[in-house]
Short mmCIF file of C-alpha atoms in Angstrom, two decimals:
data_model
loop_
_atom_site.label_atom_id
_atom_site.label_comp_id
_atom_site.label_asym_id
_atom_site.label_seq_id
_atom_site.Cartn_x
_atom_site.Cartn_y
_atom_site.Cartn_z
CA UNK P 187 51.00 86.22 69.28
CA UNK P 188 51.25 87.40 65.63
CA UNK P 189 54.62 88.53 64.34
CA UNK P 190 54.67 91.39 64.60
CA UNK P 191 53.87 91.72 68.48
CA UNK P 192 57.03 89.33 68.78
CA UNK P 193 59.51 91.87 66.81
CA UNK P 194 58.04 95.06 68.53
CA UNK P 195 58.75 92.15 72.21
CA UNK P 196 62.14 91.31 71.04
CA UNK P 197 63.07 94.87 69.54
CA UNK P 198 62.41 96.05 73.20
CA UNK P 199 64.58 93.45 75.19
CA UNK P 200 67.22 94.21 72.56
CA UNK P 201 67.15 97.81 73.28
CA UNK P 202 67.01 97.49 77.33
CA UNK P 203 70.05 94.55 76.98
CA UNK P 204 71.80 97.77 75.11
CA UNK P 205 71.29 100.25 77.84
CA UNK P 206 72.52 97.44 80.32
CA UNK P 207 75.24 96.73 78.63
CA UNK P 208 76.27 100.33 77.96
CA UNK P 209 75.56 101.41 81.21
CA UNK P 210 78.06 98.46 82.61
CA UNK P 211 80.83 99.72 80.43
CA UNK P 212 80.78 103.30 81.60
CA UNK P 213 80.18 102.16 85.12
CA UNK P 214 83.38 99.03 85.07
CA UNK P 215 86.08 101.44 83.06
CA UNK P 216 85.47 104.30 85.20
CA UNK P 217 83.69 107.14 83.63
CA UNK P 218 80.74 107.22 86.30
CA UNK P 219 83.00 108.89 88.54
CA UNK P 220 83.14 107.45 92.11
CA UNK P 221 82.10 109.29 95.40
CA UNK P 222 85.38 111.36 96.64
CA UNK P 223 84.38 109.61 100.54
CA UNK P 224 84.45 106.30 100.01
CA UNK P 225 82.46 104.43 103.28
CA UNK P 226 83.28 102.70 106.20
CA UNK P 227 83.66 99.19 106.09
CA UNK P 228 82.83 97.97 110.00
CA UNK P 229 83.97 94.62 110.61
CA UNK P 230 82.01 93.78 113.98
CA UNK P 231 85.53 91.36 115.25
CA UNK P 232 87.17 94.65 115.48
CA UNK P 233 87.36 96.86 118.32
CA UNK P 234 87.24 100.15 115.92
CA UNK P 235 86.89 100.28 111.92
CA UNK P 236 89.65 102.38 111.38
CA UNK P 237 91.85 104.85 112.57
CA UNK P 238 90.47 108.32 113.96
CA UNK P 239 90.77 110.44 110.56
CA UNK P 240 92.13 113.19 112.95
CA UNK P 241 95.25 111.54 112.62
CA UNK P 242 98.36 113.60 111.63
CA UNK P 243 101.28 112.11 109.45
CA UNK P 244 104.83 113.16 110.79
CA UNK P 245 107.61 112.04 108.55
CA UNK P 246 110.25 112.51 111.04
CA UNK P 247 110.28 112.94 114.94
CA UNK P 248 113.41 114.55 115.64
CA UNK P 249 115.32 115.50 118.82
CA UNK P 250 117.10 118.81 119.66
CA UNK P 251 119.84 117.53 118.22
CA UNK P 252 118.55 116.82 114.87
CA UNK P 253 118.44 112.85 115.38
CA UNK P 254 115.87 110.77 115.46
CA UNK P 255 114.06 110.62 119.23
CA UNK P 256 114.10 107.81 120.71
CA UNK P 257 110.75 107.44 122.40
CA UNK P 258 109.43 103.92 123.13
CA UNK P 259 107.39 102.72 120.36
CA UNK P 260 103.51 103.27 120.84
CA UNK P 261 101.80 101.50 118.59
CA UNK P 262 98.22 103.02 117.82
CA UNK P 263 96.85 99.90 116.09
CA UNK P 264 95.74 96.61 118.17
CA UNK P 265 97.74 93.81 116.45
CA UNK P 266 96.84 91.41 119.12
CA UNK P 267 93.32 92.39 118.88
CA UNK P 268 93.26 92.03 114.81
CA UNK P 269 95.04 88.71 114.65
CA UNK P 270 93.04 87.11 116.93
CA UNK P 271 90.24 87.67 114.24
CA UNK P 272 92.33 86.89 111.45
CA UNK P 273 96.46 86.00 111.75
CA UNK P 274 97.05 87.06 107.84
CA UNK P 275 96.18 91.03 108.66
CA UNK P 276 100.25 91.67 108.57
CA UNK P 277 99.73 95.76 108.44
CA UNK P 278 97.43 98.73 108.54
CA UNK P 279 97.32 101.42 105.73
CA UNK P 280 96.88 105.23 106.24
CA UNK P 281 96.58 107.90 103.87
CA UNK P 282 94.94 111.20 104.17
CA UNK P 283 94.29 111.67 100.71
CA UNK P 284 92.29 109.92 99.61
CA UNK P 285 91.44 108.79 102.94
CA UNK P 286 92.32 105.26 102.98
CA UNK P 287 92.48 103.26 106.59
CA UNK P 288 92.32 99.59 105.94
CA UNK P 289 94.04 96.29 107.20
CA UNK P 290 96.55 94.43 104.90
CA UNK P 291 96.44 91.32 104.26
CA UNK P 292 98.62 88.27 103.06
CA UNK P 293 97.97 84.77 102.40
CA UNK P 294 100.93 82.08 102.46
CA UNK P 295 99.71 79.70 100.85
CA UNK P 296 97.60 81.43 97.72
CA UNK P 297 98.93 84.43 96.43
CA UNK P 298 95.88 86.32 95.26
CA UNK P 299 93.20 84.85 98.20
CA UNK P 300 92.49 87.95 99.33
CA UNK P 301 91.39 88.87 95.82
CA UNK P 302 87.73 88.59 96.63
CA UNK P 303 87.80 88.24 100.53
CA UNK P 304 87.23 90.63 103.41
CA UNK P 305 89.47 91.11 106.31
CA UNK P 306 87.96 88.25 108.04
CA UNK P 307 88.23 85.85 104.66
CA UNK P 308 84.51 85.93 103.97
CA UNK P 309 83.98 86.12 100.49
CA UNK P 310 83.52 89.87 99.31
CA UNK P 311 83.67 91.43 95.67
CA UNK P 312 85.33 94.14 96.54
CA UNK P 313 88.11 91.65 98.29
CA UNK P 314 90.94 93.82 100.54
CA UNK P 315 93.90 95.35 100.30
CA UNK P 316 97.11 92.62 100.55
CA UNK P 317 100.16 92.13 99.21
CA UNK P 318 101.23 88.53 97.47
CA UNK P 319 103.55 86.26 99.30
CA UNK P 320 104.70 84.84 96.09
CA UNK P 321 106.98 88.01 95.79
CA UNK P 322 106.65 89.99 98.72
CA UNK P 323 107.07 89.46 102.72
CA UNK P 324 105.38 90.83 105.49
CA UNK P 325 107.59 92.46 106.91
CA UNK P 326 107.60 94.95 104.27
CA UNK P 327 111.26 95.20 104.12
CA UNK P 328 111.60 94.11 100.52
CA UNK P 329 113.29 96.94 97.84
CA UNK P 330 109.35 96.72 96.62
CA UNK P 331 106.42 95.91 98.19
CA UNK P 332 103.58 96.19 96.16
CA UNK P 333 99.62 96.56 98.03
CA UNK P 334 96.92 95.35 95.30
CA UNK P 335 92.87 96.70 95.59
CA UNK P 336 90.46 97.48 93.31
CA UNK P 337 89.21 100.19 91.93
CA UNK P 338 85.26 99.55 93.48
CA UNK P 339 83.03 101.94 91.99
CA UNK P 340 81.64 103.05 95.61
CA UNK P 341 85.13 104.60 96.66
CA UNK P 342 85.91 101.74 98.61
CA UNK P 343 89.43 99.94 98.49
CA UNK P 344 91.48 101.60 96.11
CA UNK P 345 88.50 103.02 94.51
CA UNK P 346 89.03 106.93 95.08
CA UNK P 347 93.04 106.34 94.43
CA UNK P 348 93.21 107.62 90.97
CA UNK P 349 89.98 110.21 91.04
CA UNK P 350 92.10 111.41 94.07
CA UNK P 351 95.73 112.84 92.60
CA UNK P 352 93.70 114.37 89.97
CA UNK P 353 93.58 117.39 91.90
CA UNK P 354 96.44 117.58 93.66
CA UNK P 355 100.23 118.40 92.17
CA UNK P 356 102.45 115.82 94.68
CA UNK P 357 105.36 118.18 93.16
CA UNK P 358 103.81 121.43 95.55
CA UNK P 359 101.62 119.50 98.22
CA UNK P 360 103.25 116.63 100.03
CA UNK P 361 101.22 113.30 100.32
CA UNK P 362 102.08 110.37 102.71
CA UNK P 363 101.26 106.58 103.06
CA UNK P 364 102.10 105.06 106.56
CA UNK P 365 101.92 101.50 107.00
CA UNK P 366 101.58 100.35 110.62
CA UNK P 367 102.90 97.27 111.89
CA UNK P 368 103.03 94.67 114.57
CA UNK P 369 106.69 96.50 115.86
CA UNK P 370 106.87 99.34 113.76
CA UNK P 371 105.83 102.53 111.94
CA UNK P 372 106.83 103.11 108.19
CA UNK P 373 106.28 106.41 106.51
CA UNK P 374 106.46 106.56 102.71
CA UNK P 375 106.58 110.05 100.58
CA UNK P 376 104.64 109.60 97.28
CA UNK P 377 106.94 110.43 94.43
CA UNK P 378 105.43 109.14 91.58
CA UNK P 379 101.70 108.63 89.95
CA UNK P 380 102.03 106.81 86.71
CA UNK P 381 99.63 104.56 84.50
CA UNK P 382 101.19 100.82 83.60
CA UNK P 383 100.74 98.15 81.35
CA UNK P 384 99.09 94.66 82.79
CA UNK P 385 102.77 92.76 83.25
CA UNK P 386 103.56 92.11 86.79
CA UNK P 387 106.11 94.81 88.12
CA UNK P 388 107.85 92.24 90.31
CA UNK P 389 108.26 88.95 88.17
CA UNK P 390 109.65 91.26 85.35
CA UNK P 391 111.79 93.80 87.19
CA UNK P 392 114.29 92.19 89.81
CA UNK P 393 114.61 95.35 92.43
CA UNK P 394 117.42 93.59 94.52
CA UNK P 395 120.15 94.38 91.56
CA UNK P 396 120.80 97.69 91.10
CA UNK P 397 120.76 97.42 86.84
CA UNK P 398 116.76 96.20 87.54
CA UNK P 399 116.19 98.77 90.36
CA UNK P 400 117.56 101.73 88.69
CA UNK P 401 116.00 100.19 85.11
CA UNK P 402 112.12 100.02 86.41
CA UNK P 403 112.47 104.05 87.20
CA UNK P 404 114.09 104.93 84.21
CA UNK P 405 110.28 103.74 82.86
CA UNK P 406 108.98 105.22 85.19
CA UNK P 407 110.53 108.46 85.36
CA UNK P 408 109.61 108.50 81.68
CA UNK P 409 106.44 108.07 81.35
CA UNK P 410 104.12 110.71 80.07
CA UNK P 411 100.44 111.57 79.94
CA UNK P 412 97.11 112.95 82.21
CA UNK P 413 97.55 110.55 85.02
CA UNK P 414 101.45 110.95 85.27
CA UNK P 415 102.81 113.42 88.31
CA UNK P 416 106.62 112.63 88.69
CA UNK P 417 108.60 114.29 91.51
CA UNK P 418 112.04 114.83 89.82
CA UNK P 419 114.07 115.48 93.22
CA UNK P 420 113.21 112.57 95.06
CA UNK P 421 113.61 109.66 92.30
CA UNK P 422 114.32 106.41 94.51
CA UNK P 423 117.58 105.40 94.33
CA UNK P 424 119.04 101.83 94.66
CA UNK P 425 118.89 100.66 97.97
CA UNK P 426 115.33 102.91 98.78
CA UNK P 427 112.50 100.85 99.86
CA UNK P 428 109.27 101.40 97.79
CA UNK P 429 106.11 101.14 98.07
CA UNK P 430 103.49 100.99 95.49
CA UNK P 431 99.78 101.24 95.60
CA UNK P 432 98.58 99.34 92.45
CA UNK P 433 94.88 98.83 91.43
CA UNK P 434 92.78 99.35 87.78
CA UNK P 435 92.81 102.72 85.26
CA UNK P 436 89.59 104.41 84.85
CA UNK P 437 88.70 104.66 81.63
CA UNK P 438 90.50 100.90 80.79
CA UNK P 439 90.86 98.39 83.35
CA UNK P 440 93.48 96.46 80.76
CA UNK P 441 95.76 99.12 82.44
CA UNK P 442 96.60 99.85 86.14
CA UNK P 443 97.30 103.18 88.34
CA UNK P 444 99.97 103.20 90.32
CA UNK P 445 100.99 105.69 93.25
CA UNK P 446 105.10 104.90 94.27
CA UNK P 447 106.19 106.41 97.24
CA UNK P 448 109.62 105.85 99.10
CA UNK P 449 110.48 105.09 102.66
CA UNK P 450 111.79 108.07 104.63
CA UNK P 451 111.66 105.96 107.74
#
């Protein structure tokens, strides 16, 4: 092969190495926008996938009185049924928008196992939804429990999360996250959509004191920018429970999304 049939060979894998490369970094930070219906994922062990999306949120069921009924607690999601394929599936997510109905998961004994694991603790890219016992317990009783995903490309996850409050002003149109569990039902109203630096919200910010609680959402409440929605009214207090959603920026995966919502029951 003469030399210049090897330049014109190598001037071609250098351009098509190029396109891959560019292609990646469009497709990892974000700017391929995902799907707005991110798919199903079936685990066979499971009785049912998911909830029926014709589910409705109610933040409050309220007698005639104006207290809270008191109806026996009907659980819609099969704990038995889950655990018995996998003990470390500790709740079930629900959101509407985006729609979001996935198990979550914790692991005792490595904080981030569930990183790159499915439901059932096969290994899986796209990994799950789960919180880290390092900081958090199951119970989801701490001032802030924080649910990690990524941001998959297909929608899956917490993939739609951040393409999703793009559209939607939380200030005018109400969004909800319920997390079912083994005894209970918690409802959370989103308050806050915010970009954040990589540092770990819960190593650096100790929500049990009031002076750490009360400091994290003066950041918060703050922050500005495209991605930033900030419901002034309903700022968490000390002594709320929160709940954050946290998973990779579009556009620079150095940085992560966050949704913050607070208990209302």
């Amino acid at each position: 092969m003469n030399k210049k049939a090897v330049w014109t060979l190598l001037s071609v894998v250098m351009f098509l190495s190029a396109g891959i490369l560019l292609f990646y970094f469009f497709w990892a930070n974000g700017y391929i926008d995902p799907p707005k219906t991110a798919p199903t994922t079936t685990y066979s062990e499971f009785t049912y996938p998911s909830l029926p999306s014709e589910v409705t949120i109610q933040p409050s069921a309220t007698n005639t009185n104006g207290d809270k009924a008191e109806d026996p607690y009907v659980n819609p999601v099969n704990f038995a049924e889950l655990q018995a394929v996998n003990p470390e599936i500790v709740g079930w997510i629900y959101m509407t928008t985006p729609f979001i109905s996935q198990p979550v998961l914790i692991d005792l004994s490595e904080t981030d196992y569930y990183l790159s694991r499915d439901a059932t603790g096969q290994y899986d890219r796209r990994g799950s939804l789960y919180i880290q016992s390092e900081f958090n317990n199951p119970d989801f009783e701490d001032p802030c429990t924080i649910i990690y995903g990524h941001r998959i490309s297909d929608g899956s996850m917490l993939g739609n999360l951040q393409a999703s409050f793009e559209n939607i002003d939380i200030s005018e149109n109400a969004q909800y996250v319920v997390i079912y569990l083994p005894e209970t039902t918690k409802i959370y109203y989103i308050v806050a959509t915010i970009t954040y630096d990589e540092s770990h919200i819960l190593y650096y910010n100790d929500f049990s004191s009031e002076e750490g609680f009360n400091g994290f959402f003066d950041k918060v409440y703050s922050s500005t920018g495209d991605e930033v929605q900030l419901v002034e009214d309903a700022r968490p207090q000390f002594g709320d429970n929160v709940l954050i959603l946290s998973t990779c920026l579009r556009t620079d995966r150095t940085r992560r999304f966050l949704v913050i919502a607070k208990e209302i029951t």
